Structures are given as structure tokens and as C-alpha cells.
């Protein structure tokens, strides 16, 4: 029997049993990450090798360096994930890999690695959308969470509000018309001279600042549930330039706190508005920016007030990791969705 027929047969058996232990790999940007996940909900291991040190010198991710580092780290990270789970390749039922969105070279290293592994082990391979992975981090943190729910997706490349009527199904409520929230944080951090990656630095610095020190404009967007961060980013940049030109010492903590406050207010306002108007059963948050301390506190307070259940990933599952890919893969596998060996990287893969 050829690989694809055999993989289909195994996937059918796993679907019938309703169980699968999945080895997953994530290489879409600057983290080489592998994990072993049981039944989409249980983390047996989760190994993240961050390349931040390699890119920090350049103030952002350098695609060629990322691809090369992934090639070098893949095998090691996979070995470690298996070792930490106390399992070997024969114990793995299926493989999973992020195939988009992300940097094409970085994605390709992961896709090639897992296609090779799938073929040599003769096991089914599941292709996962990175953003769907972020959303699935909530299934690992909250075993009781099931669709339907509404999700605020806020990462370095995406700011979306989506309805999740069922596993793997998404309806777009709104999205950013310009920068993503994480991107806005990173740009504001650069203006303050903070090193890459800027989001967590702004967040830490903001804890000591006055959020009302610099008022920033509220965004105006075409759609009711859309986001826009470029107006507040430009106002922030102009204010900092003005201070520098007049020789003022930058009140960095106040500036960071003001910017964080403006972004978080916008994120929380629209998320709560959409949840209320669409009659959402619960609100979930996903993506790197869901680690933001003020966003977490603000959503906790507003959801409590609104009587709306709130789900956020555990901190280490907010930013890129392999566990979230293994979780998303399980629910795809249970629908019989496996990838052919012709699977390719899709840098601009959409969620909806
Ligand atoms: O989801 P992620 O790890 O990668 C993408 O898929 O893009 O998100 C990375 C983004 C970066 O822009 C980073 O600055 C931001 O998430 N981020 C934060 C925080 N932690 C990570 N932004 C604000 N506050 C944080 N604590
Ligand atoms: Zn991500």
C-alpha cells in the first residue's frame, strides 16, 4: 500500500477511536518548537527553542537566519520533545506541522522536516494554520472549553475578532485595517529605544508609568468590530519626536503606559461590544499579545462585569509554541483532515 492510502487508513482508525498522540512542530517565525500532545488537550511535552538572541542584534527577525536556525534545531527539538514525553516514534499516532502563515523559508524547513518524518514513519500528517494554533492554546489551558465562543486573536501579524462555532470553523467579525496589535507594540517600543521584541518590554515598563500621561486618539474604523492602530502609533511617534527635539528626557514609563492603555482599551472595547451584540457564550483570547498584563486585567474586569466567561491561555502558551499546533491538529485529524505529501508552505494563509 502506498503512503497516502496507509495514512488515510490510520487516520480513519484514529477517528473511530477518538484518540491520538500527536508530535507537532512549529517553525513559522523565530521559535523552533516541538511538542507531544494527547487527545488535543493534554501536554506530554512542550519544547521551545527561541532564536531571539540571534535576531536581537538586527532589531527584528532576519528571515534567512531564521530558516538556517530552524534547520539546525529541528532534529534536536523533536528528540527532546519525545524524550521529555517518555515516548519514542512508535508511540506517536500522527504528526503535525504549521504550514502558514509565516516566513516562507522558516515554514518550509518545518514542512519538509515533518513530511520526511511522516513518510519514513508511515504516519498521517496534519497541516495546521498558525493562528488556529494560537486559538487552540485555550483548549490546552481550559479542558472544559468547547465551541461555540468568540475569540480575540492578537499576535505580531494578526488582530482579528472571530466567532468559533465549532472546532476548526471561523466566522470573521472584524479585523485590523492597518497594523496588528503586536506590531504596534513592537513599533512603539522601537521609538522608545527598547530592544526587540518590544511588546513584552513595553508591558513591563508600563507597569511603573502613568497611563493617562499622554492622551492618544481613539481609532475610527469602517467596520463596527474592526481595529486600527496606525493613528495612535503616529500620534505617539510625533509626541516622542517633539520631546526629543525640545531636548526633554523621555518619560519612558509614562509613554509606555499611555500607549499600552490606548491599545488595550481599543482591544477590550471592541471585543466586549462584539461579544454582547452577537450574544457570545464566552470570550477567548489568543496570540502573543494575550500575554499582555493590562489586557488580561482589563478583560478579566470587563468580562466579570458583563457576566461573560473569559478564557485566556496560560502565559507560556500565549506566544509561539508547538503544543498549540498539536492541539489544533487533533481536532483537524478527528474530522479526517490529513495532508498529502504535496503539502507546501503558505506564507499568507488565512484563517477566514
Ligand atoms: O503570537 P506571537 O508569538 O507571534 C506571531 O504569531 O506573531 O506574537 C508575537 C507578538 C510580538 O509582536 C510581541 O511583541 C507581542 O506578541 N507580545 C506582547 C507581549 N508578549 C508578546 N505584546 C504586548 N505585551 C506582551 N506582554
Ligand atoms: Zn504566533
PDB file of C-alpha atoms in Angstrom, residues 3 21-27 33-37 78 92-99 110-111 113-115 117-118 123-129 321-333 337-339 343:
ATOM      1  CA  UNK A   3       1.972   6.117   1.881  1.00  0.00           C
ATOM      2  CA  UNK A  21      -0.988  11.178  20.426  1.00  0.00           C
ATOM      3  CA  UNK A  22       0.491  13.800  18.124  1.00  0.00           C
ATOM      4  CA  UNK A  23       4.074  15.023  17.642  1.00  0.00           C
ATOM      5  CA  UNK A  24       3.928  18.634  16.404  1.00  0.00           C
ATOM      6  CA  UNK A  25       6.436  21.097  15.004  1.00  0.00           C
ATOM      7  CA  UNK A  26       6.190  24.893  14.748  1.00  0.00           C
ATOM      8  CA  UNK A  27       8.716  26.925  12.719  1.00  0.00           C
ATOM      9  CA  UNK A  33       9.187  24.357  18.847  1.00  0.00           C
ATOM     10  CA  UNK A  34       8.054  20.740  19.157  1.00  0.00           C
ATOM     11  CA  UNK A  35       5.527  19.083  21.447  1.00  0.00           C
ATOM     12  CA  UNK A  36       3.763  15.826  22.161  1.00  0.00           C
ATOM     13  CA  UNK A  37       0.021  16.260  22.768  1.00  0.00           C
ATOM     14  CA  UNK A  78      11.930  16.932  18.235  1.00  0.00           C
ATOM     15  CA  UNK A  92       3.243   8.563  18.052  1.00  0.00           C
ATOM     16  CA  UNK A  93      -0.037   8.209  16.112  1.00  0.00           C
ATOM     17  CA  UNK A  94       0.274  11.251  13.841  1.00  0.00           C
ATOM     18  CA  UNK A  95       2.500  14.221  13.013  1.00  0.00           C
ATOM     19  CA  UNK A  96       1.554  17.878  12.742  1.00  0.00           C
ATOM     20  CA  UNK A  97       3.225  20.944  11.305  1.00  0.00           C
ATOM     21  CA  UNK A  98       2.464  24.648  10.849  1.00  0.00           C
ATOM     22  CA  UNK A  99       2.176  25.360   7.103  1.00  0.00           C
ATOM     23  CA  UNK A 110       9.284  22.646   9.252  1.00  0.00           C
ATOM     24  CA  UNK A 111       7.055  21.364   6.452  1.00  0.00           C
ATOM     25  CA  UNK A 113      11.115  18.038   8.076  1.00  0.00           C
ATOM     26  CA  UNK A 114       7.658  16.703   9.014  1.00  0.00           C
ATOM     27  CA  UNK A 115       6.849  15.442   5.510  1.00  0.00           C
ATOM     28  CA  UNK A 117       9.277  12.105   9.047  1.00  0.00           C
ATOM     29  CA  UNK A 118       5.698  11.219   8.065  1.00  0.00           C
ATOM     30  CA  UNK A 123       2.159   8.010   9.783  1.00  0.00           C
ATOM     31  CA  UNK A 124      -0.515  10.584   8.888  1.00  0.00           C
ATOM     32  CA  UNK A 125       0.479  14.246   8.750  1.00  0.00           C
ATOM     33  CA  UNK A 126      -1.811  17.146   9.714  1.00  0.00           C
ATOM     34  CA  UNK A 127      -1.245  20.676   8.377  1.00  0.00           C
ATOM     35  CA  UNK A 128      -2.084  23.430  10.864  1.00  0.00           C
ATOM     36  CA  UNK A 129      -2.814  27.141  10.440  1.00  0.00           C
ATOM     37  CA  UNK A 321       4.919  27.058  20.819  1.00  0.00           C
ATOM     38  CA  UNK A 322       4.460  23.552  19.446  1.00  0.00           C
ATOM     39  CA  UNK A 323       1.790  22.448  21.935  1.00  0.00           C
ATOM     40  CA  UNK A 324      -0.869  24.695  20.406  1.00  0.00           C
ATOM     41  CA  UNK A 325      -0.140  23.183  16.972  1.00  0.00           C
ATOM     42  CA  UNK A 326      -0.553  19.643  18.338  1.00  0.00           C
ATOM     43  CA  UNK A 327      -3.889  20.617  19.896  1.00  0.00           C
ATOM     44  CA  UNK A 328      -5.270  22.209  16.722  1.00  0.00           C
ATOM     45  CA  UNK A 329      -4.042  19.180  14.732  1.00  0.00           C
ATOM     46  CA  UNK A 330      -6.018  16.752  16.903  1.00  0.00           C
ATOM     47  CA  UNK A 331      -9.341  18.429  16.110  1.00  0.00           C
ATOM     48  CA  UNK A 332      -8.472  18.514  12.375  1.00  0.00           C
ATOM     49  CA  UNK A 333      -7.472  14.839  12.489  1.00  0.00           C
ATOM     50  CA  UNK A 337      -8.292  16.188   7.579  1.00  0.00           C
ATOM     51  CA  UNK A 338      -4.799  14.944   6.733  1.00  0.00           C
ATOM     52  CA  UNK A 339      -2.218  16.456   4.409  1.00  0.00           C
ATOM     53  CA  UNK A 343       1.849  19.912   1.179  1.00  0.00           C
TER      54      UNK A 343
END
